[in-house]
Amino acid sequence: MIPVASAVPAHRHHALRTRARTALAALMIGSSVAMSALPIPALAKGPDSLAGLAEQVTDAVVNISASTTVEARPSARNTPQLPPGTPFEDLFEEFFNRRGGKGNERGDNDTPRQQRKSNSLGSGFIIDAAGIVVTNNHVIGDANDIQVILHDGTKLKAEIIGKDSKIDLAVLRVKPTADRPLKAVPFGDSDRMRPGDWVIAIGNPFGLGGSVSAGIVSARGRNIESGPYDNYIQTDAAINKGNSGGPLFNMDGEVIGINTAILSPTGGSVGIGFAVPSGTAKPVIDQLREFGEVRRGWLGVRIQNVDDATAEALGLKGGAKGALIAGVDEKGPAKAAGLEVGDVIVRFNGNLVKASGDLPRIVAATPVGKTVDVVVVRKGEETTKPVTLGRLEDSEKPQLANAKQPEPESAVRQALGLNLSGITDELRRRYSIKDSVKGVVVTRVDPNSTAADKRIQPGEVIVEVGQEAVATPADVTKRVDALRKEGRKSVLLLVASASGDVRFVAIGLE
């Protein structure tokens, strides 16, 4: 909904203008001396015209038409129209499929099976005059017929060189004609873009090719939870459906972003659009061109963010920062390099890790097989570990490392708003705790405690307290008392689920 200013009745306009002029005159006379002593503020002003820039780059921006041919469902003439989800829907569909000749290419009465085309329109841009085009992966999807349409209307059939769903990029190849050479645009440095810098977007919104919109960079480093490596540029340049895959230019005519998503309750532009930064996109595009796939670095850890309470419990200097290791893959590079659960990664290959979300992007962009220095904070002290990266495979799932524990004793003690017990066979059965999980079982949680606020639940297992393994409730109490004497304001627990998944939880000691 568009907010509308309060209306003023027409008969009051003259009186309001008269009073406004009188008040303004009095204000100017009364403050003329003071005003003359103050500097005149500079007014924010955009470029006089963006026409020259648009003309410079428009020929390199293309429209993408992607068609997917799929087999149509049985027609409405032959199939009863059943409400979705009806218990008989599958029965009727099977019956009519058999009548329609399922398993062959012709239906009842030798009628050919119908096919339909699913079409999508998007944008793209040429990065190499030899015929290399970049767009979004979601623009082409599983299309079996892709056409690149140049600014002058020329249509060129395209083939897919490679695509990556995690960054949502695709690289296409077309064959330029001898009488129509292609124009390419270069990438710029997205890391140099600041909130407030001017940008223009060119694309094919709603099928209206060659549309130019202008705005500024609104923010950087946006995570919209669309993938594991979110790091979007936010812009208020108008981006609509069909702009996907198109370029976001700086004022030098360089591509500093690839328009990918919008945030909109209406489906149209509300001034919040997102573009993949060129710094993120270019390494992916280079790999797609070279290998036809993306080969990402793999560290072999499961991480979580560090909040203020966790930072205090870990003794981190400078407050919350870095990526806290909550699990180490037994066969991964991190394990071989000596990284441990509870380490906080603060620097990777010379790059600062300000938050946990930074680490996956940095690791993924690092070449497979490269040996890098990883700086971690362990028990309050920084240490550097050289790690040789492996290759990330989509099918790989990290396995969590669990420290060996001594045999527990059966007892119940009160600590941190928790009732605790050593692990017994009966408790393993009651909470379905895996044999590989060792530690102290939570049997009750005080609903008014911080532990309840942190969603600790009965059946979970405390593996470590203050980065020291515990095997009995007495170990927990002893460790908590020691931390209190050290003046700690919070305690860091390593908590495992019944299945063995672990997470760190910081609980205040005050």
Short mmCIF file of C-alpha atoms in Angstrom, two decimals:
data_model
loop_
_atom_site.label_atom_id
_atom_site.label_comp_id
_atom_site.label_asym_id
_atom_site.label_seq_id
_atom_site.Cartn_x
_atom_site.Cartn_y
_atom_site.Cartn_z
CA MET A 1 0.00 0.00 0.00
CA ILE A 2 1.28 3.47 -0.92
CA PRO A 3 1.04 5.99 1.96
CA VAL A 4 -0.95 9.07 1.00
CA ALA A 5 -0.43 12.50 2.58
CA SER A 6 -3.36 14.06 4.44
CA ALA A 7 -5.50 16.10 2.05
CA VAL A 8 -6.16 19.82 2.60
CA PRO A 9 -9.58 21.21 1.52
CA ALA A 10 -9.35 23.44 -1.54
CA HIS A 11 -10.90 26.50 0.14
CA ARG A 12 -8.08 26.60 2.70
CA HIS A 13 -5.22 26.69 0.17
CA HIS A 14 -5.17 30.49 -0.19
CA ALA A 15 -5.21 31.14 3.56
CA LEU A 16 -2.47 28.62 4.20
CA ARG A 17 -0.26 30.13 1.49
CA THR A 18 -0.78 33.64 2.87
CA ARG A 19 0.12 32.64 6.44
CA ALA A 20 3.11 30.66 5.19
CA ARG A 21 4.48 33.64 3.24
CA THR A 22 4.08 35.96 6.29
CA ALA A 23 5.80 33.49 8.63
CA LEU A 24 8.62 32.91 6.15
CA ALA A 25 9.22 36.67 5.73
CA ALA A 26 9.38 37.17 9.51
CA LEU A 27 11.78 34.23 9.87
CA MET A 28 14.07 35.55 7.13
CA ILE A 29 14.16 39.06 8.59
CA GLY A 30 14.77 37.87 12.14
CA SER A 31 17.57 35.51 11.19
CA SER A 32 19.25 37.36 8.32
CA VAL A 33 22.35 38.22 10.32
CA ALA A 34 22.81 34.69 11.62
CA MET A 35 22.23 33.16 8.19
CA SER A 36 24.83 35.34 6.56
CA ALA A 37 27.45 33.95 8.94
CA LEU A 38 26.69 30.28 8.21
CA PRO A 39 28.03 28.36 5.20
CA ILE A 40 25.50 27.30 2.60
CA PRO A 41 25.13 23.50 2.83
CA ALA A 42 25.95 21.48 -0.27
CA LEU A 43 22.98 19.59 -1.68
CA ALA A 44 23.30 15.94 -2.69
CA LYS A 45 23.09 15.69 -6.46
CA GLY A 46 23.25 12.78 -8.84
CA PRO A 47 24.80 12.72 -12.31
CA ASP A 48 23.34 15.25 -14.75
CA SER A 49 22.62 12.43 -17.20
CA LEU A 50 23.25 8.71 -17.47
CA ALA A 51 22.49 8.57 -21.19
CA GLY A 52 26.13 8.43 -22.26
CA LEU A 53 26.86 5.57 -19.87
CA ALA A 54 23.76 3.67 -20.98
CA GLU A 55 24.73 4.04 -24.66
CA GLN A 56 28.22 2.82 -23.84
CA VAL A 57 27.09 -0.52 -22.35
CA THR A 58 23.59 -1.29 -23.68
CA ASP A 59 24.79 -3.31 -26.70
CA ALA A 60 26.47 -5.80 -24.32
CA VAL A 61 23.22 -6.45 -22.41
CA VAL A 62 21.04 -9.22 -23.82
CA ASN A 63 17.64 -10.79 -23.28
CA ILE A 64 17.46 -14.49 -22.48
CA SER A 65 14.59 -16.65 -23.71
CA ALA A 66 14.59 -20.15 -22.23
CA SER A 67 12.08 -22.83 -23.25
CA THR A 68 11.52 -26.21 -21.66
CA THR A 69 9.42 -28.81 -23.47
CA VAL A 70 7.54 -31.12 -21.11
CA GLU A 71 4.92 -33.80 -21.59
CA ALA A 72 1.45 -32.51 -20.81
CA ARG A 73 -0.84 -34.19 -18.31
CA PRO A 74 -4.03 -35.86 -19.67
CA SER A 75 -6.34 -33.27 -21.14
CA ALA A 76 -9.33 -31.89 -19.29
CA ARG A 77 -11.64 -33.44 -21.91
CA ASN A 78 -10.67 -36.97 -20.95
CA THR A 79 -9.86 -36.68 -17.26
CA PRO A 80 -12.40 -35.86 -14.54
CA GLN A 81 -11.57 -32.66 -12.69
CA LEU A 82 -10.83 -33.72 -9.12
CA PRO A 83 -9.93 -31.41 -6.25
CA PRO A 84 -6.18 -31.51 -5.52
CA GLY A 85 -5.36 -34.00 -2.80
CA THR A 86 -8.54 -36.06 -3.20
CA PRO A 87 -8.02 -39.69 -2.16
CA PHE A 88 -9.05 -40.86 -5.66
CA GLU A 89 -6.77 -38.52 -7.60
CA ASP A 90 -3.95 -41.07 -8.02
CA LEU A 91 -6.44 -43.83 -8.89
CA PHE A 92 -8.07 -41.84 -11.68
CA GLU A 93 -4.74 -40.58 -12.99
CA GLU A 94 -3.39 -44.14 -13.23
CA PHE A 95 -6.58 -45.32 -14.95
CA PHE A 96 -6.57 -42.58 -17.58
CA ASN A 97 -2.82 -42.89 -18.11
CA ARG A 98 -3.33 -46.54 -19.00
CA ARG A 99 -6.16 -45.63 -21.37
CA GLY A 100 -3.99 -42.94 -22.87
CA GLY A 101 -1.27 -45.42 -23.73
CA LYS A 102 1.18 -44.89 -20.88
CA GLY A 103 4.53 -46.37 -21.84
CA ASN A 104 4.23 -45.50 -25.55
CA GLU A 105 4.24 -42.33 -27.54
CA ARG A 106 0.60 -42.45 -28.64
CA GLY A 107 -2.57 -42.21 -26.65
CA ASP A 108 -6.05 -43.64 -27.03
CA ASN A 109 -7.26 -43.80 -30.66
CA ASP A 110 -3.64 -43.30 -31.80
CA THR A 111 -3.70 -39.69 -30.60
CA PRO A 112 -0.11 -38.43 -30.05
CA ARG A 113 0.74 -37.45 -26.50
CA GLN A 114 0.57 -33.69 -26.11
CA GLN A 115 3.61 -31.63 -25.21
CA ARG A 116 3.74 -28.12 -23.88
CA LYS A 117 6.44 -25.51 -23.64
CA SER A 118 7.36 -23.65 -20.48
CA ASN A 119 9.00 -20.31 -21.28
CA SER A 120 10.97 -17.91 -19.14
CA LEU A 121 12.45 -14.52 -19.88
CA GLY A 122 15.45 -12.97 -18.23
CA SER A 123 18.54 -10.89 -18.83
CA GLY A 124 22.23 -11.44 -19.33
CA PHE A 125 25.39 -9.73 -20.53
CA ILE A 126 28.34 -10.49 -22.76
CA ILE A 127 31.74 -10.73 -21.07
CA ASP A 128 33.73 -11.95 -24.09
CA ALA A 129 33.16 -10.86 -27.71
CA ALA A 130 33.88 -14.45 -28.74
CA GLY A 131 30.38 -15.23 -27.49
CA ILE A 132 30.48 -15.79 -23.70
CA VAL A 133 27.29 -14.70 -21.90
CA VAL A 134 26.52 -14.62 -18.17
CA THR A 135 23.08 -14.90 -16.60
CA ASN A 136 21.36 -16.43 -13.55
CA ASN A 137 21.00 -20.19 -13.22
CA HIS A 138 17.31 -19.78 -12.36
CA VAL A 139 16.72 -17.96 -15.65
CA ILE A 140 17.64 -21.01 -17.73
CA GLY A 141 16.75 -23.77 -15.26
CA ASP A 142 16.50 -27.08 -17.15
CA ALA A 143 15.71 -25.42 -20.48
CA ASN A 144 16.43 -27.38 -23.65
CA ASP A 145 16.15 -24.37 -25.97
CA ILE A 146 17.93 -21.12 -25.04
CA GLN A 147 18.11 -18.03 -27.20
CA VAL A 148 20.15 -14.92 -26.60
CA ILE A 149 18.52 -11.82 -28.06
CA LEU A 150 20.81 -8.89 -28.79
CA HIS A 151 19.85 -5.25 -28.41
CA ASP A 152 19.09 -4.93 -32.14
CA GLY A 153 16.77 -7.98 -32.05
CA THR A 154 19.23 -10.52 -33.46
CA LYS A 155 18.55 -13.99 -32.04
CA LEU A 156 21.40 -16.42 -31.37
CA LYS A 157 21.03 -20.01 -30.18
CA ALA A 158 22.95 -20.61 -26.95
CA GLU A 159 24.56 -23.63 -25.34
CA ILE A 160 25.30 -24.03 -21.63
CA ILE A 161 28.98 -24.05 -20.68
CA GLY A 162 28.29 -24.51 -16.98
CA LYS A 163 26.01 -23.44 -14.17
CA ASP A 164 26.10 -23.17 -10.40
CA SER A 165 22.96 -23.23 -8.27
CA LYS A 166 24.69 -22.14 -5.05
CA ILE A 167 25.64 -18.70 -6.40
CA ASP A 168 22.83 -18.81 -8.99
CA LEU A 169 25.01 -18.25 -12.04
CA ALA A 170 25.17 -19.73 -15.53
CA VAL A 171 27.60 -19.24 -18.40
CA LEU A 172 26.40 -19.60 -22.00
CA ARG A 173 28.10 -19.62 -25.37
CA VAL A 174 26.77 -18.21 -28.65
CA LYS A 175 28.30 -18.03 -32.11
CA PRO A 176 28.44 -14.44 -33.33
CA THR A 177 27.77 -13.76 -37.00
CA ALA A 178 30.41 -12.25 -39.24
CA ASP A 179 28.31 -9.16 -39.92
CA ARG A 180 27.33 -8.63 -36.28
CA PRO A 181 30.36 -8.57 -33.94
CA LEU A 182 29.52 -8.72 -30.27
CA LYS A 183 30.35 -6.09 -27.68
CA ALA A 184 31.56 -7.15 -24.23
CA VAL A 185 31.67 -5.36 -20.88
CA PRO A 186 34.34 -5.81 -18.19
CA PHE A 187 33.93 -6.67 -14.53
CA GLY A 188 34.69 -4.03 -11.92
CA ASP A 189 35.78 -4.29 -8.29
CA SER A 190 32.66 -4.78 -6.16
CA ASP A 191 34.74 -4.50 -2.97
CA ARG A 192 35.30 -0.81 -3.74
CA MET A 193 31.60 -0.02 -3.91
CA ARG A 194 30.24 1.89 -0.94
CA PRO A 195 26.69 2.47 0.24
CA GLY A 196 25.66 5.66 -1.55
CA ASP A 197 27.62 5.03 -4.76
CA TRP A 198 25.58 5.43 -7.96
CA VAL A 199 24.76 2.38 -10.09
CA ILE A 200 22.56 1.59 -13.08
CA ALA A 201 20.76 -1.64 -13.94
CA ILE A 202 19.95 -2.65 -17.51
CA GLY A 203 17.78 -5.62 -18.40
CA ASN A 204 14.54 -7.10 -19.62
CA PRO A 205 11.90 -6.41 -16.94
CA PHE A 206 8.49 -7.89 -17.79
CA GLY A 207 9.80 -8.53 -21.32
CA LEU A 208 10.59 -4.84 -21.91
CA GLY A 209 14.14 -5.27 -23.18
CA GLY A 210 16.79 -2.58 -22.94
CA SER A 211 15.28 -0.93 -19.85
CA VAL A 212 17.62 1.30 -17.82
CA SER A 213 17.09 2.13 -14.15
CA ALA A 214 19.34 4.04 -11.79
CA GLY A 215 19.91 4.20 -8.06
CA ILE A 216 22.55 3.76 -5.42
CA VAL A 217 24.17 0.94 -3.51
CA SER A 218 21.97 0.72 -0.42
CA ALA A 219 24.04 -1.83 1.52
CA ARG A 220 26.63 -4.58 1.13
CA GLY A 221 27.02 -8.06 2.53
CA ARG A 222 23.30 -8.84 2.64
CA ASN A 223 22.29 -12.39 3.59
CA ILE A 224 18.81 -13.17 2.28
CA GLU A 225 19.14 -16.90 3.09
CA SER A 226 18.90 -17.97 -0.54
CA GLY A 227 22.06 -20.08 -0.42
CA PRO A 228 25.17 -20.96 1.59
CA TYR A 229 27.29 -18.12 0.19
CA ASP A 230 24.93 -15.14 0.38
CA ASN A 231 26.82 -11.85 0.16
CA TYR A 232 24.55 -9.61 -1.88
CA ILE A 233 24.80 -5.97 -2.88
CA GLN A 234 21.51 -4.25 -2.06
CA THR A 235 20.37 -1.48 -4.40
CA ASP A 236 17.36 0.77 -4.82
CA ALA A 237 17.78 0.83 -8.63
CA ALA A 238 14.50 -0.57 -9.95
CA ILE A 239 14.82 -4.34 -10.45
CA ASN A 240 11.76 -6.32 -11.52
CA LYS A 241 10.86 -9.75 -12.86
CA GLY A 242 12.93 -10.26 -15.99
CA ASN A 243 15.90 -8.25 -14.70
CA SER A 244 17.36 -11.48 -13.29
CA GLY A 245 20.79 -12.19 -14.74
CA GLY A 246 21.30 -8.64 -15.93
CA PRO A 247 24.25 -6.43 -14.99
CA LEU A 248 24.55 -3.76 -12.32
CA PHE A 249 27.05 -1.16 -13.53
CA ASN A 250 29.20 1.37 -11.75
CA MET A 251 29.73 4.81 -13.26
CA ASP A 252 32.74 3.56 -15.25
CA GLY A 253 30.60 1.07 -17.18
CA GLU A 254 31.98 -1.93 -15.28
CA VAL A 255 29.81 -4.79 -14.00
CA ILE A 256 29.99 -4.81 -10.22
CA GLY A 257 26.94 -7.03 -9.65
CA ILE A 258 24.55 -9.49 -11.28
CA ASN A 259 20.91 -8.70 -10.52
CA THR A 260 19.38 -11.80 -8.96
CA ALA A 261 16.56 -11.18 -6.47
CA ILE A 262 14.06 -8.65 -5.18
CA LEU A 263 12.28 -8.25 -1.88
CA SER A 264 8.72 -7.31 -2.71
CA PRO A 265 5.24 -8.08 -1.36
CA THR A 266 3.75 -7.04 -4.72
CA GLY A 267 6.09 -8.78 -7.15
CA GLY A 268 7.31 -5.42 -8.47
CA SER A 269 10.14 -3.14 -7.43
CA VAL A 270 9.81 -1.51 -4.02
CA GLY A 271 13.40 -0.28 -4.00
CA ILE A 272 15.00 -3.40 -2.49
CA GLY A 273 16.92 -5.43 -5.04
CA PHE A 274 19.90 -7.74 -4.65
CA ALA A 275 22.87 -8.42 -6.90
CA VAL A 276 25.65 -11.02 -6.67
CA PRO A 277 28.89 -9.00 -6.25
CA SER A 278 31.39 -9.31 -9.06
CA GLY A 279 34.01 -10.34 -6.50
CA THR A 280 31.90 -13.39 -5.67
CA ALA A 281 30.76 -14.11 -9.21
CA LYS A 282 34.01 -13.79 -11.18
CA PRO A 283 35.89 -16.77 -9.64
CA VAL A 284 32.81 -18.94 -10.18
CA ILE A 285 32.47 -17.79 -13.79
CA ASP A 286 36.17 -18.46 -14.42
CA GLN A 287 35.82 -22.03 -13.13
CA LEU A 288 32.65 -22.64 -15.15
CA ARG A 289 34.47 -21.51 -18.28
CA GLU A 290 37.51 -23.66 -17.55
CA PHE A 291 35.99 -26.82 -16.06
CA GLY A 292 32.26 -26.60 -16.76
CA GLU A 293 31.73 -26.89 -12.99
CA VAL A 294 32.76 -25.19 -9.75
CA ARG A 295 35.53 -26.72 -7.64
CA ARG A 296 35.24 -25.29 -4.15
CA GLY A 297 37.65 -25.59 -1.27
CA TRP A 298 36.65 -27.75 1.70
CA LEU A 299 37.79 -27.40 5.30
CA GLY A 300 35.69 -30.10 6.96
CA VAL A 301 34.18 -28.28 9.94
CA ARG A 302 30.72 -27.41 11.19
CA ILE A 303 30.56 -23.91 12.58
CA GLN A 304 28.28 -21.57 14.48
CA ASN A 305 28.25 -17.87 15.23
CA VAL A 306 29.88 -16.30 18.26
CA ASP A 307 27.61 -14.07 20.36
CA ASP A 308 28.71 -11.81 23.23
CA ALA A 309 28.07 -14.40 25.93
CA THR A 310 30.01 -17.05 24.02
CA ALA A 311 32.89 -14.62 23.39
CA GLU A 312 33.11 -13.86 27.11
CA ALA A 313 33.01 -17.53 28.01
CA LEU A 314 35.79 -18.29 25.52
CA GLY A 315 37.91 -15.37 26.66
CA LEU A 316 37.92 -13.78 23.21
CA LYS A 317 39.64 -10.42 23.16
CA GLY A 318 37.74 -7.76 21.27
CA GLY A 319 34.28 -9.26 21.75
CA ALA A 320 32.18 -11.44 19.47
CA LYS A 321 33.99 -12.41 16.27
CA GLY A 322 35.02 -15.38 14.21
CA ALA A 323 33.51 -18.79 13.52
CA LEU A 324 33.21 -21.28 16.37
CA ILE A 325 33.97 -24.89 15.40
CA ALA A 326 31.12 -27.08 16.62
CA GLY A 327 32.10 -30.22 14.71
CA VAL A 328 35.12 -31.63 12.87
CA ASP A 329 34.86 -34.13 10.03
CA GLU A 330 37.00 -37.16 10.92
CA LYS A 331 38.25 -37.44 7.33
CA GLY A 332 38.51 -33.72 6.59
CA PRO A 333 41.48 -31.38 6.20
CA ALA A 334 40.74 -29.63 9.52
CA LYS A 335 41.12 -32.85 11.49
CA ALA A 336 44.45 -33.63 9.84
CA ALA A 337 45.68 -30.10 10.60
CA GLY A 338 44.82 -30.34 14.31
CA LEU A 339 41.78 -28.05 14.45
CA GLU A 340 39.48 -28.93 17.34
CA VAL A 341 35.91 -28.46 18.49
CA GLY A 342 35.84 -25.23 20.49
CA ASP A 343 38.44 -23.44 18.37
CA VAL A 344 37.36 -20.06 17.03
CA ILE A 345 38.61 -19.31 13.52
CA VAL A 346 39.40 -15.59 13.33
CA ARG A 347 41.55 -15.46 10.19
CA PHE A 348 41.70 -17.71 7.12
CA ASN A 349 44.35 -17.39 4.41
CA GLY A 350 44.98 -13.80 5.47
CA ASN A 351 41.29 -12.86 5.46
CA LEU A 352 39.57 -11.69 8.63
CA VAL A 353 36.62 -13.85 9.68
CA LYS A 354 34.31 -11.32 11.31
CA ALA A 355 31.34 -13.69 11.62
CA SER A 356 30.63 -17.36 10.94
CA GLY A 357 28.93 -16.51 7.63
CA ASP A 358 32.22 -15.18 6.26
CA LEU A 359 34.08 -18.48 6.54
CA PRO A 360 32.15 -20.64 4.02
CA ARG A 361 32.51 -17.96 1.33
CA ILE A 362 36.24 -17.54 1.94
CA VAL A 363 36.93 -21.28 2.05
CA ALA A 364 34.82 -22.00 -1.04
CA ALA A 365 36.70 -19.35 -3.03
CA THR A 366 40.11 -20.81 -2.08
CA PRO A 367 41.69 -23.21 -4.64
CA VAL A 368 41.45 -26.92 -3.90
CA GLY A 369 44.79 -28.34 -2.71
CA LYS A 370 46.15 -25.01 -1.54
CA THR A 371 47.85 -24.90 1.89
CA VAL A 372 46.71 -21.90 3.90
CA ASP A 373 47.28 -20.52 7.39
CA VAL A 374 44.27 -20.69 9.70
CA VAL A 375 44.44 -18.57 12.85
CA VAL A 376 42.31 -19.89 15.72
CA VAL A 377 41.71 -18.83 19.29
CA ARG A 378 42.03 -21.82 21.62
CA LYS A 379 41.46 -21.30 25.35
CA GLY A 380 42.07 -17.58 24.99
CA GLU A 381 45.31 -17.85 23.00
CA GLU A 382 45.85 -17.41 19.27
CA THR A 383 47.56 -20.19 17.35
CA THR A 384 48.17 -20.74 13.63
CA LYS A 385 47.52 -24.03 11.88
CA PRO A 386 48.52 -24.75 8.24
CA VAL A 387 45.67 -26.55 6.44
CA THR A 388 45.68 -28.12 2.97
CA LEU A 389 42.17 -27.77 1.56
CA GLY A 390 40.21 -30.61 0.06
CA ARG A 391 37.43 -30.37 -2.50
CA LEU A 392 33.84 -29.78 -1.40
CA GLU A 393 31.43 -32.39 -2.72
CA ASP A 394 27.68 -31.81 -2.57
CA SER A 395 27.13 -35.29 -1.16
CA GLU A 396 29.54 -34.87 1.73
CA LYS A 397 28.12 -34.43 5.20
CA PRO A 398 30.50 -33.60 8.05
CA GLN A 399 30.93 -36.19 10.74
CA LEU A 400 31.27 -34.83 14.25
CA ALA A 401 34.24 -35.62 16.45
CA ASN A 402 33.56 -36.65 20.04
CA ALA A 403 36.27 -36.76 22.65
CA LYS A 404 36.78 -40.02 24.53
CA GLN A 405 35.19 -39.94 27.96
CA PRO A 406 35.74 -41.94 31.15
CA GLU A 407 32.98 -44.18 32.44
CA PRO A 408 30.25 -42.10 34.15
CA GLU A 409 28.76 -42.55 37.56
CA SER A 410 25.01 -42.51 38.17
CA ALA A 411 23.99 -39.41 40.16
CA VAL A 412 21.78 -36.38 39.90
CA ARG A 413 22.94 -32.87 40.75
CA GLN A 414 21.50 -29.40 40.29
CA ALA A 415 23.50 -26.91 38.22
CA LEU A 416 22.63 -24.00 35.91
CA GLY A 417 18.93 -24.74 36.23
CA LEU A 418 19.54 -28.29 35.00
CA ASN A 419 19.04 -31.69 36.56
CA LEU A 420 21.94 -33.82 35.40
CA SER A 421 22.75 -37.51 35.44
CA GLY A 422 25.49 -39.77 34.26
CA ILE A 423 24.55 -41.79 31.18
CA THR A 424 23.02 -45.16 32.03
CA ASP A 425 21.61 -47.89 29.80
CA GLU A 426 18.11 -46.95 30.94
CA LEU A 427 18.62 -43.27 30.02
CA ARG A 428 20.03 -44.23 26.64
CA ARG A 429 16.87 -46.22 25.94
CA ARG A 430 14.54 -43.53 27.31
CA TYR A 431 16.03 -40.71 25.22
CA SER A 432 17.31 -42.85 22.28
CA ILE A 433 20.86 -41.61 22.85
CA LYS A 434 23.40 -43.09 20.45
CA ASP A 435 26.21 -45.19 21.93
CA SER A 436 28.78 -42.81 20.45
CA VAL A 437 27.46 -39.87 22.52
CA LYS A 438 29.34 -39.42 25.81
CA GLY A 439 28.86 -36.93 28.61
CA VAL A 440 26.21 -35.94 31.15
CA VAL A 441 22.49 -36.27 30.43
CA VAL A 442 20.03 -33.43 31.06
CA THR A 443 17.00 -34.98 32.78
CA ARG A 444 15.10 -31.80 33.63
CA VAL A 445 15.27 -28.10 32.73
CA ASP A 446 14.00 -25.36 35.03
CA PRO A 447 11.43 -23.49 32.85
CA ASN A 448 12.50 -20.16 34.42
CA SER A 449 16.22 -20.67 33.76
CA THR A 450 18.54 -19.29 31.11
CA ALA A 451 19.08 -22.86 29.97
CA ALA A 452 15.39 -23.05 29.05
CA ASP A 453 15.69 -19.76 27.15
CA LYS A 454 18.59 -21.29 25.21
CA ARG A 455 16.35 -24.27 24.35
CA ILE A 456 18.31 -26.93 26.19
CA GLN A 457 15.99 -29.93 26.51
CA PRO A 458 15.81 -33.15 28.55
CA GLY A 459 17.60 -35.93 26.73
CA GLU A 460 20.38 -33.70 25.44
CA VAL A 461 23.92 -34.45 26.62
CA ILE A 462 26.49 -31.99 27.97
CA VAL A 463 29.81 -33.01 26.44
CA GLU A 464 32.02 -30.14 27.60
CA VAL A 465 31.87 -27.33 30.14
CA GLY A 466 34.22 -24.41 29.56
CA GLN A 467 36.01 -26.44 26.85
CA GLU A 468 36.75 -29.32 29.21
CA ALA A 469 35.17 -32.75 28.81
CA VAL A 470 32.76 -33.87 31.53
CA ALA A 471 31.61 -37.38 32.39
CA THR A 472 29.63 -36.94 35.61
CA PRO A 473 27.36 -34.30 37.17
CA ALA A 474 30.13 -33.69 39.69
CA ASP A 475 32.46 -32.76 36.82
CA VAL A 476 29.94 -30.15 35.68
CA THR A 477 29.56 -28.64 39.14
CA LYS A 478 33.31 -28.58 39.72
CA ARG A 479 33.99 -26.88 36.41
CA VAL A 480 31.25 -24.27 36.91
CA ASP A 481 32.61 -23.42 40.38
CA ALA A 482 36.11 -23.04 38.95
CA LEU A 483 34.89 -20.64 36.27
CA ARG A 484 33.04 -18.57 38.86
CA LYS A 485 36.26 -18.25 40.90
CA GLU A 486 38.05 -17.08 37.74
CA GLY A 487 35.54 -14.25 37.50
CA ARG A 488 33.80 -15.56 34.38
CA LYS A 489 30.34 -14.13 33.78
CA SER A 490 29.18 -17.01 31.61
CA VAL A 491 29.97 -20.65 30.94
CA LEU A 492 30.20 -22.29 27.53
CA LEU A 493 28.56 -25.70 27.18
CA LEU A 494 29.05 -28.11 24.31
CA VAL A 495 25.66 -29.82 24.04
CA ALA A 496 24.95 -32.91 21.95
CA SER A 497 21.57 -34.10 20.72
CA ALA A 498 20.60 -37.74 21.13
CA SER A 499 21.76 -38.38 17.56
CA GLY A 500 25.17 -36.76 18.16
CA ASP A 501 24.75 -33.33 16.56
CA VAL A 502 26.46 -30.74 18.74
CA ARG A 503 26.17 -27.02 19.36
CA PHE A 504 27.69 -24.50 21.78
CA VAL A 505 25.47 -22.75 24.32
CA ALA A 506 26.61 -19.89 26.56
CA ILE A 507 24.81 -19.55 29.91
CA GLY A 508 25.29 -16.66 32.33
CA LEU A 509 26.75 -17.35 35.78
CA GLU A 510 25.38 -14.25 37.46
#
